[in-house]
Amino acid sequence: MKKIRLFKPWVGREELNNIKKVFSKSWIGYGPQVHKFEKKFSKFIGTKYAVAVNSGTAALHLALLSCNFPKNKKVLVPTITFSATAAAPLYCGLKPKFVDIRKEDLTIDFDDLKKKYTKDCVALICVHMGGHPSQMEKIRPWAKKKKLLLIEDSAESCGGIYKGKKIGTWSDISCFSFEEKKIITTGDGGMICLNDKKKYEKLKSLSFHGWNKDPWERHLMFFKKKKNFSKHWKYEIENLGFKYNMNDLTASMGLAQLSKINLFNQKRNLILKKYLIGIKNLNYIKPVFPYDTKNGSYWLFSIKTKFRDELINFLKEKKISTAVHFVPLPMNKLYKQFDNKSLKNTKDIWKEIVSLPFFPNLENKKINYIINCLKKFDESKSI
Ligand SMILES: Cc1ncc(COP(=O)(O)O)c(C=O)c1O
């Protein structure tokens, strides 16, 4: 058995064909494919608008920046997440305020959230950790009452449904990631989804140097306006923006991926079912999330065991890749200063979690092999 990877993007003919078409047009930068991908993606998620950017990190940065919050205000974020969730407030001169997570599913703990809230909090970023939805039905009305900007960090989920509503439609602004390991990929990329037109226009401008028109819009004006119109090139710099836009090459790949997203999620759910049945009777290895294999869009298959480091070494010998998602942010050098101590669940659970190989075309043979290895390890601990 060769080494089994943790993640593997599923890219092929459809992506190559789309990229070829972009090559044949020789328009590889900010162009029609970006606009098309934005339209199709917002329709798929169910928001009025979408802005394509070059990473999920850029999406989170701009989502917060678009609100112009006064410096040093606080943004509530969960402890266990990818670092970009807490970096986004810092990029904007704001401070992350860490909230404990639930042991049952690693998403933000609503009771701790209410405790951690203070009047200087301006926003809340909920993370659908590993693809598992945060408790949005409780969080959303509470955040509204507190007048907090509610952001969904949906980087680890795409196409999932929670309580009958698409993930990405529960908040004011939702941010997605298309980096190479995610549910769909453009190599690197991201998307900001929302319904507010004014904010959408600002986000679009912020994603491309703060201009009020993107290059493709200006190109179209050249051809569409009346003959004597000579100002198609004109733009106004309205904001201090960034070079965060997506380009036509990556957008064309995103369009191919989006056309296959339901298949990807179906395959992921099938693999999860196999894993869950396989480990059902184990004593020392349990799933981290209460997986919903019907409506879910999961990025991680994670298990918990009090023998985590031993298990990692055992699986390494069997050539099975593993990782830990994630070391809690307040335990990192940069974020220690923002720790406000009472993070009990985080400290208890993180030492037990480990992620196993999980991607849509993981073969049955490999899944069975992994399950058998887990069984062997569990058995060795039971005697
Ligand atoms: C929860 C979360 N937020 C944000 C990001 C950042 O996305 P990107 O890598 O596309 O910048 C990621 C993934 O990498 C993530 O897992």
Tab-separated table of N, CA, C and O in Angstrom, residues 269-380:
chain	number	residue	atom	x	y	z
A	269	ASN	N	-20.119	12.242	1.539
A	269	ASN	CA	-21.063	11.682	2.511
A	269	ASN	C	-21.058	10.155	2.521
A	269	ASN	O	-21.194	9.532	3.575
A	270	LEU	N	-20.869	9.570	1.338
A	270	LEU	CA	-20.782	8.095	1.263
A	270	LEU	C	-19.560	7.583	2.030
A	270	LEU	O	-19.638	6.588	2.769
A	271	ILE	N	-18.439	8.266	1.831
A	271	ILE	CA	-17.201	7.860	2.522
A	271	ILE	C	-17.380	8.000	4.035
A	271	ILE	O	-16.992	7.122	4.814
A	272	LEU	N	-18.014	9.097	4.438
A	272	LEU	CA	-18.259	9.305	5.876
A	272	LEU	C	-19.081	8.156	6.453
A	272	LEU	O	-18.780	7.638	7.532
A	273	LYS	N	-20.135	7.778	5.703
A	273	LYS	CA	-20.991	6.674	6.179
A	273	LYS	C	-20.152	5.429	6.397
A	273	LYS	O	-20.300	4.730	7.407
A	274	LYS	N	-19.262	5.130	5.445
A	274	LYS	CA	-18.414	3.930	5.561
A	274	LYS	C	-17.518	4.040	6.787
A	274	LYS	O	-17.402	3.089	7.573
A	275	TYR	N	-16.896	5.167	6.940
A	275	TYR	CA	-16.025	5.379	8.110
A	275	TYR	C	-16.822	5.192	9.413
A	275	TYR	O	-16.376	4.526	10.341
A	276	LEU	N	-17.992	5.838	9.456
A	276	LEU	CA	-18.773	5.829	10.711
A	276	LEU	C	-19.229	4.417	11.076
A	276	LEU	O	-19.175	4.026	12.250
A	277	ILE	N	-19.658	3.668	10.056
A	277	ILE	CA	-20.042	2.265	10.325
A	277	ILE	C	-18.811	1.494	10.798
A	277	ILE	O	-18.853	0.739	11.771
A	278	GLY	N	-17.682	1.732	10.130
A	278	GLY	CA	-16.443	1.005	10.437
A	278	GLY	C	-15.946	1.217	11.869
A	278	GLY	O	-15.396	0.303	12.472
A	279	ILE	N	-16.147	2.411	12.403
A	279	ILE	CA	-15.583	2.692	13.745
A	279	ILE	C	-16.653	2.661	14.845
A	279	ILE	O	-16.356	2.932	16.018
A	280	LYS	N	-17.891	2.304	14.441
A	280	LYS	CA	-19.042	2.389	15.358
A	280	LYS	C	-18.798	1.712	16.710
A	280	LYS	O	-19.131	2.269	17.759
A	281	ASN	N	-18.197	0.518	16.676
A	281	ASN	CA	-18.083	-0.233	17.932
A	281	ASN	C	-16.729	-0.083	18.631
A	281	ASN	O	-16.431	-0.837	19.552
A	282	LEU	N	-15.934	0.851	18.181
A	282	LEU	CA	-14.616	0.995	18.808
A	282	LEU	C	-14.761	1.674	20.182
A	282	LEU	O	-15.651	2.501	20.394
A	283	ASN	N	-13.879	1.294	21.082
A	283	ASN	CA	-13.979	1.825	22.443
A	283	ASN	C	-13.248	3.140	22.633
A	283	ASN	O	-13.673	3.991	23.405
A	284	TYR	N	-12.114	3.283	21.932
A	284	TYR	CA	-11.249	4.430	22.208
A	284	TYR	C	-11.159	5.421	21.059
A	284	TYR	O	-10.391	6.366	21.115
A	285	ILE	N	-11.924	5.181	20.019
A	285	ILE	CA	-11.899	6.083	18.858
A	285	ILE	C	-13.339	6.461	18.519
A	285	ILE	O	-14.161	5.595	18.240
A	286	LYS	N	-13.629	7.761	18.591
A	286	LYS	CA	-15.006	8.219	18.338
A	286	LYS	C	-14.969	9.380	17.341
A	286	LYS	O	-13.996	10.139	17.314
A	287	PRO	N	-16.035	9.551	16.539
A	287	PRO	CA	-16.033	10.704	15.622
A	287	PRO	C	-16.114	12.022	16.387
A	287	PRO	O	-16.760	12.091	17.440
A	288	VAL	N	-15.460	13.056	15.857
A	288	VAL	CA	-15.478	14.383	16.513
A	288	VAL	C	-16.817	15.082	16.291
A	288	VAL	O	-17.329	15.773	17.170
A	289	PHE	N	-17.379	14.895	15.084
A	289	PHE	CA	-18.615	15.608	14.743
A	289	PHE	C	-19.801	14.640	14.714
A	289	PHE	O	-19.637	13.480	14.334
A	290	PRO	N	-21.001	15.129	15.069
A	290	PRO	CA	-22.206	14.310	14.872
A	290	PRO	C	-22.624	14.457	13.406
A	290	PRO	O	-23.507	15.224	13.068
A	291	TYR	N	-21.932	13.737	12.548
A	291	TYR	CA	-22.062	13.938	11.093
A	291	TYR	C	-23.500	13.807	10.595
A	291	TYR	O	-24.187	12.849	10.933
A	292	ASP	N	-23.921	14.786	9.773
A	292	ASP	CA	-25.195	14.684	9.067
A	292	ASP	C	-24.846	14.287	7.628
A	292	ASP	O	-24.508	15.138	6.798
A	293	THR	N	-24.913	12.984	7.343
A	293	THR	CA	-24.449	12.507	6.035
A	293	THR	C	-25.529	12.644	4.955
A	293	THR	O	-25.362	12.154	3.844
A	294	LYS	N	-26.639	13.328	5.294
A	294	LYS	CA	-27.672	13.552	4.287
A	294	LYS	C	-27.508	14.951	3.668
A	294	LYS	O	-27.454	15.104	2.461
A	295	ASN	N	-27.417	15.949	4.548
A	295	ASN	CA	-27.386	17.329	4.065
A	295	ASN	C	-26.029	18.005	4.196
A	295	ASN	O	-25.868	19.156	3.826
A	296	GLY	N	-25.069	17.281	4.762
A	296	GLY	CA	-23.798	17.921	5.101
A	296	GLY	C	-22.867	18.119	3.919
A	296	GLY	O	-22.989	17.461	2.881
A	297	SER	N	-21.955	19.067	4.111
A	297	SER	CA	-20.839	19.256	3.181
A	297	SER	C	-19.610	19.324	4.080
A	297	SER	O	-19.246	20.389	4.568
A	298	TYR	N	-19.027	18.152	4.312
A	298	TYR	CA	-17.933	18.072	5.295
A	298	TYR	C	-16.571	18.094	4.618
A	298	TYR	O	-16.371	17.453	3.588
A	299	TRP	N	-15.658	18.804	5.261
A	299	TRP	CA	-14.283	18.889	4.758
A	299	TRP	C	-13.356	17.936	5.514
A	299	TRP	O	-12.365	17.471	4.984
A	300	LEU	N	-13.729	17.658	6.769
A	300	LEU	CA	-12.850	16.832	7.602
A	300	LEU	C	-13.533	15.549	8.043
A	300	LEU	O	-14.726	15.564	8.385
A	301	PHE	N	-12.759	14.454	8.046
A	301	PHE	CA	-13.162	13.315	8.853
A	301	PHE	C	-12.205	13.297	10.043
A	301	PHE	O	-11.022	12.999	9.901
A	302	SER	N	-12.723	13.692	11.208
A	302	SER	CA	-11.888	13.790	12.408
A	302	SER	C	-12.418	12.858	13.476
A	302	SER	O	-13.631	12.715	13.646
A	303	ILE	N	-11.466	12.256	14.200
A	303	ILE	CA	-11.860	11.390	15.313
A	303	ILE	C	-11.192	11.898	16.592
A	303	ILE	O	-10.264	12.714	16.541
A	304	LYS	N	-11.707	11.441	17.718
A	304	LYS	CA	-11.061	11.817	18.980
A	304	LYS	C	-10.673	10.555	19.737
A	304	LYS	O	-11.407	9.553	19.724
A	305	THR	N	-9.512	10.626	20.358
A	305	THR	CA	-9.032	9.513	21.164
A	305	THR	C	-8.054	10.047	22.208
A	305	THR	O	-7.284	10.968	21.914
A	306	LYS	N	-8.103	9.456	23.400
A	306	LYS	CA	-7.153	9.954	24.396
A	306	LYS	C	-5.734	9.459	24.125
A	306	LYS	O	-4.792	9.876	24.772
A	307	PHE	N	-5.604	8.579	23.115
A	307	PHE	CA	-4.263	8.101	22.732
A	307	PHE	C	-3.825	8.762	21.417
A	307	PHE	O	-3.261	8.112	20.554
A	308	ARG	N	-4.131	10.040	21.258
A	308	ARG	CA	-3.932	10.675	19.952
A	308	ARG	C	-2.517	10.512	19.392
A	308	ARG	O	-2.346	10.073	18.256
A	309	ASP	N	-1.521	10.881	20.170
A	309	ASP	CA	-0.165	10.891	19.601
A	309	ASP	C	0.300	9.474	19.263
A	309	ASP	O	0.971	9.253	18.255
A	310	GLU	N	-0.111	8.529	20.095
A	310	GLU	CA	0.207	7.125	19.807
A	310	GLU	C	-0.463	6.679	18.509
A	310	GLU	O	0.141	5.986	17.692
A	311	LEU	N	-1.714	7.088	18.346
A	311	LEU	CA	-2.443	6.715	17.125
A	311	LEU	C	-1.767	7.322	15.892
A	311	LEU	O	-1.612	6.660	14.862
A	312	ILE	N	-1.353	8.579	16.006
A	312	ILE	CA	-0.690	9.236	14.871
A	312	ILE	C	0.568	8.438	14.475
A	312	ILE	O	0.792	8.158	13.292
A	313	ASN	N	1.351	8.024	15.464
A	313	ASN	CA	2.564	7.241	15.167
A	313	ASN	C	2.234	5.884	14.573
A	313	ASN	O	2.883	5.422	13.640
A	314	PHE	N	1.188	5.252	15.126
A	314	PHE	CA	0.750	3.950	14.618
A	314	PHE	C	0.349	4.068	13.143
A	314	PHE	O	0.770	3.269	12.296
A	315	LEU	N	-0.428	5.105	12.814
A	315	LEU	CA	-0.906	5.269	11.435
A	315	LEU	C	0.235	5.668	10.492
A	315	LEU	O	0.241	5.315	9.317
A	316	LYS	N	1.199	6.387	11.048
A	316	LYS	CA	2.368	6.777	10.242
A	316	LYS	C	3.090	5.517	9.756
A	316	LYS	O	3.482	5.417	8.594
A	317	GLU	N	3.243	4.564	10.650
A	317	GLU	CA	3.889	3.294	10.261
A	317	GLU	C	3.096	2.570	9.174
A	317	GLU	O	3.651	1.856	8.357
A	318	LYS	N	1.790	2.773	9.200
A	318	LYS	CA	0.926	2.123	8.193
A	318	LYS	C	0.782	2.989	6.942
A	318	LYS	O	-0.088	2.740	6.105
A	319	LYS	N	1.540	4.069	6.871
A	319	LYS	CA	1.549	4.984	5.712
A	319	LYS	C	0.212	5.718	5.518
A	319	LYS	O	-0.238	5.963	4.398
A	320	ILE	N	-0.430	6.004	6.628
A	320	ILE	CA	-1.702	6.753	6.562
A	320	ILE	C	-1.454	8.161	7.109
A	320	ILE	O	-1.043	8.320	8.258
A	321	SER	N	-1.709	9.168	6.271
A	321	SER	CA	-1.467	10.560	6.703
A	321	SER	C	-2.502	10.997	7.733
A	321	SER	O	-3.664	10.582	7.672
A	322	THR	N	-2.078	11.863	8.623
A	322	THR	CA	-2.981	12.440	9.636
A	322	THR	C	-2.607	13.909	9.834
A	322	THR	O	-1.538	14.338	9.412
A	323	ALA	N	-3.495	14.660	10.498
A	323	ALA	CA	-3.169	16.040	10.886
A	323	ALA	C	-4.064	16.418	12.057
A	323	ALA	O	-5.041	15.705	12.361
A	324	VAL	N	-3.724	17.529	12.689
A	324	VAL	CA	-4.568	18.026	13.777
A	324	VAL	C	-5.150	19.372	13.358
A	324	VAL	O	-4.408	20.305	13.052
A	325	HIS	N	-6.479	19.427	13.279
A	325	HIS	CA	-7.166	20.680	12.924
A	325	HIS	C	-7.966	21.153	14.112
A	325	HIS	O	-9.013	20.600	14.376
A	326	PHE	N	-7.513	22.114	14.787
A	326	PHE	CA	-6.287	22.891	14.725
A	326	PHE	C	-5.771	23.047	16.152
A	326	PHE	O	-6.569	22.928	17.083
A	327	VAL	N	-4.511	23.420	16.296
A	327	VAL	CA	-4.046	23.839	17.627
A	327	VAL	C	-4.843	25.097	17.969
A	327	VAL	O	-4.924	26.012	17.143
A	328	PRO	N	-5.469	25.168	19.147
A	328	PRO	CA	-6.291	26.343	19.461
A	328	PRO	C	-5.493	27.642	19.278
A	328	PRO	O	-4.328	27.716	19.664
A	329	LEU	N	-6.142	28.640	18.702
A	329	LEU	CA	-5.415	29.882	18.410
A	329	LEU	C	-4.819	30.544	19.650
A	329	LEU	O	-3.684	31.003	19.602
A	330	PRO	N	-5.538	30.580	20.795
A	330	PRO	CA	-4.938	31.265	21.959
A	330	PRO	C	-3.685	30.558	22.483
A	330	PRO	O	-3.013	31.100	23.353
A	331	MET	N	-3.391	29.370	21.972
A	331	MET	CA	-2.160	28.692	22.399
A	331	MET	C	-0.972	29.071	21.516
A	331	MET	O	0.142	28.615	21.735
A	332	ASN	N	-1.220	29.877	20.507
A	332	ASN	CA	-0.143	30.329	19.627
A	332	ASN	C	0.428	31.657	20.127
A	332	ASN	O	-0.298	32.493	20.674
A	333	LYS	N	1.726	31.820	19.836
A	333	LYS	CA	2.461	32.994	20.328
A	333	LYS	C	1.711	34.318	20.065
A	333	LYS	O	1.519	35.124	20.975
A	334	LEU	N	1.282	34.497	18.821
A	334	LEU	CA	0.636	35.767	18.457
A	334	LEU	C	-0.651	36.005	19.234
A	334	LEU	O	-0.992	37.140	19.564
A	335	TYR	N	-1.390	34.918	19.510
A	335	TYR	CA	-2.742	35.089	20.042
A	335	TYR	C	-2.860	34.927	21.557
A	335	TYR	O	-3.937	35.140	22.109
A	336	LYS	N	-1.738	34.589	22.198
A	336	LYS	CA	-1.781	34.406	23.659
A	336	LYS	C	-2.306	35.640	24.362
A	336	LYS	O	-3.054	35.562	25.331
A	337	GLN	N	-1.908	36.811	23.848
A	337	GLN	CA	-2.290	38.081	24.478
A	337	GLN	C	-3.807	38.304	24.479
A	337	GLN	O	-4.314	39.111	25.242
A	338	PHE	N	-4.540	37.589	23.603
A	338	PHE	CA	-5.989	37.793	23.546
A	338	PHE	C	-6.770	36.726	24.311
A	338	PHE	O	-7.991	36.715	24.299
A	339	ASP	N	-6.036	35.805	24.939
A	339	ASP	CA	-6.699	34.720	25.678
A	339	ASP	C	-7.373	35.312	26.919
A	339	ASP	O	-6.776	36.073	27.654
A	340	ASN	N	-8.647	34.943	27.100
A	340	ASN	CA	-9.285	35.438	28.313
A	340	ASN	C	-9.630	34.292	29.263
A	340	ASN	O	-10.629	34.303	29.950
A	341	LYS	N	-8.753	33.301	29.237
A	341	LYS	CA	-8.716	32.207	30.219
A	341	LYS	C	-9.821	31.152	30.161
A	341	LYS	O	-9.521	30.004	29.890
A	342	SER	N	-11.069	31.523	30.373
A	342	SER	CA	-12.065	30.463	30.558
A	342	SER	C	-12.409	29.756	29.239
A	342	SER	O	-13.424	30.026	28.613
A	343	LEU	N	-11.525	28.883	28.812
A	343	LEU	CA	-11.710	28.172	27.559
A	343	LEU	C	-11.588	26.680	27.820
A	343	LEU	O	-10.801	25.974	27.202
A	344	LYS	N	-12.397	26.203	28.754
A	344	LYS	CA	-12.237	24.858	29.286
A	344	LYS	C	-12.397	23.755	28.234
A	344	LYS	O	-11.543	22.872	28.116
A	345	ASN	N	-13.481	23.835	27.465
A	345	ASN	CA	-13.718	22.782	26.470
A	345	ASN	C	-12.557	22.688	25.484
A	345	ASN	O	-12.111	21.606	25.132
A	346	THR	N	-12.099	23.860	25.057
A	346	THR	CA	-10.989	23.910	24.098
A	346	THR	C	-9.798	23.144	24.646
A	346	THR	O	-9.209	22.306	23.961
A	347	LYS	N	-9.447	23.469	25.864
A	347	LYS	CA	-8.247	22.858	26.446
A	347	LYS	C	-8.412	21.352	26.642
A	347	LYS	O	-7.459	20.599	26.498
A	348	ASP	N	-9.633	20.924	26.961
A	348	ASP	CA	-9.876	19.483	27.160
A	348	ASP	C	-9.825	18.721	25.838
A	348	ASP	O	-9.200	17.684	25.743
A	349	ILE	N	-10.511	19.262	24.844
A	349	ILE	CA	-10.761	18.451	23.640
A	349	ILE	C	-9.610	18.442	22.640
A	349	ILE	O	-9.356	17.437	21.969
A	350	TRP	N	-8.879	19.544	22.533
A	350	TRP	CA	-7.970	19.649	21.391
A	350	TRP	C	-6.868	18.591	21.425
A	350	TRP	O	-6.404	18.146	20.396
A	351	LYS	N	-6.531	18.118	22.609
A	351	LYS	CA	-5.448	17.125	22.720
A	351	LYS	C	-5.874	15.767	22.170
A	351	LYS	O	-5.067	14.870	22.007
A	352	GLU	N	-7.171	15.615	21.916
A	352	GLU	CA	-7.681	14.302	21.492
A	352	GLU	C	-8.001	14.213	20.004
A	352	GLU	O	-8.299	13.144	19.495
A	353	ILE	N	-7.969	15.362	19.305
A	353	ILE	CA	-8.505	15.321	17.932
A	353	ILE	C	-7.432	15.028	16.870
A	353	ILE	O	-6.298	15.482	16.974
A	354	VAL	N	-7.851	14.281	15.875
A	354	VAL	CA	-6.955	13.991	14.752
A	354	VAL	C	-7.796	13.782	13.483
A	354	VAL	O	-8.885	13.208	13.541
A	355	SER	N	-7.289	14.314	12.370
A	355	SER	CA	-8.011	14.174	11.099
A	355	SER	C	-7.388	13.058	10.265
A	355	SER	O	-6.167	12.907	10.241
A	356	LEU	N	-8.251	12.322	9.565
A	356	LEU	CA	-7.815	11.168	8.765
A	356	LEU	C	-8.059	11.446	7.278
A	356	LEU	O	-8.787	12.381	6.934
A	357	PRO	N	-7.468	10.639	6.383
A	357	PRO	CA	-7.635	10.887	4.938
A	357	PRO	C	-9.112	11.011	4.546
A	357	PRO	O	-9.928	10.169	4.927
A	358	PHE	N	-9.406	12.060	3.799
A	358	PHE	CA	-10.802	12.304	3.415
A	358	PHE	C	-10.866	13.198	2.178
A	358	PHE	O	-10.516	14.376	2.240
A	359	PHE	N	-11.251	12.598	1.070
A	359	PHE	CA	-11.460	13.355	-0.175
A	359	PHE	C	-12.357	12.513	-1.077
A	359	PHE	O	-12.436	11.281	-0.916
A	360	PRO	N	-13.077	13.156	-2.041
A	360	PRO	CA	-14.157	12.455	-2.748
A	360	PRO	C	-13.749	11.187	-3.486
A	360	PRO	O	-14.546	10.275	-3.591
A	361	ASN	N	-12.533	11.131	-4.038
A	361	ASN	CA	-12.213	9.880	-4.740
A	361	ASN	C	-11.246	8.980	-3.956
A	361	ASN	O	-10.416	8.298	-4.541
A	362	LEU	N	-11.424	8.968	-2.657
A	362	LEU	CA	-10.683	8.017	-1.810
A	362	LEU	C	-11.290	6.623	-2.054
A	362	LEU	O	-12.483	6.401	-1.843
A	363	GLU	N	-10.448	5.704	-2.513
A	363	GLU	CA	-10.974	4.397	-2.936
A	363	GLU	C	-11.432	3.539	-1.755
A	363	GLU	O	-10.856	3.618	-0.666
A	364	ASN	N	-12.437	2.667	-2.037
A	364	ASN	CA	-12.961	1.756	-1.008
A	364	ASN	C	-11.867	0.935	-0.342
A	364	ASN	O	-11.871	0.743	0.864
A	365	LYS	N	-10.923	0.466	-1.192
A	365	LYS	CA	-9.835	-0.381	-0.686
A	365	LYS	C	-9.066	0.364	0.415
A	365	LYS	O	-8.730	-0.205	1.462
A	366	LYS	N	-8.821	1.642	0.169
A	366	LYS	CA	-8.059	2.435	1.136
A	366	LYS	C	-8.894	2.733	2.393
A	366	LYS	O	-8.374	2.704	3.511
A	367	ILE	N	-10.179	2.994	2.191
A	367	ILE	CA	-11.048	3.262	3.350
A	367	ILE	C	-11.062	2.024	4.259
A	367	ILE	O	-10.896	2.135	5.483
A	368	ASN	N	-11.234	0.853	3.635
A	368	ASN	CA	-11.263	-0.383	4.429
A	368	ASN	C	-9.949	-0.613	5.158
A	368	ASN	O	-9.935	-1.042	6.313
A	369	TYR	N	-8.858	-0.327	4.465
A	369	TYR	CA	-7.535	-0.481	5.073
A	369	TYR	C	-7.393	0.447	6.301
A	369	TYR	O	-6.958	0.013	7.377
A	370	ILE	N	-7.827	1.689	6.142
A	370	ILE	CA	-7.744	2.655	7.258
A	370	ILE	C	-8.603	2.163	8.427
A	370	ILE	O	-8.170	2.157	9.584
A	371	ILE	N	-9.829	1.725	8.120
A	371	ILE	CA	-10.730	1.243	9.179
A	371	ILE	C	-10.096	0.053	9.907
A	371	ILE	O	-10.109	-0.009	11.149
A	372	ASN	N	-9.520	-0.860	9.137
A	372	ASN	CA	-8.880	-2.028	9.779
A	372	ASN	C	-7.734	-1.609	10.687
A	372	ASN	O	-7.561	-2.172	11.776
A	373	CYS	N	-6.968	-0.636	10.247
A	373	CYS	CA	-5.865	-0.144	11.086
A	373	CYS	C	-6.421	0.477	12.368
A	373	CYS	O	-5.880	0.266	13.464
A	374	LEU	N	-7.507	1.240	12.250
A	374	LEU	CA	-8.113	1.853	13.438
A	374	LEU	C	-8.601	0.767	14.403
A	374	LEU	O	-8.436	0.866	15.624
A	375	LYS	N	-9.192	-0.279	13.824
A	375	LYS	CA	-9.690	-1.389	14.656
A	375	LYS	C	-8.538	-2.048	15.404
A	375	LYS	O	-8.648	-2.339	16.599
A	376	LYS	N	-7.436	-2.273	14.685
A	376	LYS	CA	-6.276	-2.919	15.310
A	376	LYS	C	-5.758	-2.069	16.472
A	376	LYS	O	-5.439	-2.577	17.543
A	377	PHE	N	-5.684	-0.784	16.234
A	377	PHE	CA	-5.182	0.116	17.278
A	377	PHE	C	-6.107	0.076	18.497
A	377	PHE	O	-5.658	-0.041	19.646
A	378	ASP	N	-7.404	0.126	18.233
A	378	ASP	CA	-8.394	0.120	19.312
A	378	ASP	C	-8.287	-1.175	20.129
A	378	ASP	O	-8.329	-1.152	21.361
A	379	GLU	N	-8.147	-2.264	19.396
A	379	GLU	CA	-8.005	-3.571	20.054
A	379	GLU	C	-6.793	-3.595	20.972
A	379	GLU	O	-6.855	-4.070	22.112
A	380	SER	N	-5.680	-3.038	20.464
A	380	SER	CA	-4.424	-3.070	21.243
A	380	SER	C	-4.600	-2.280	22.550
A	380	SER	O	-3.921	-2.548	23.525
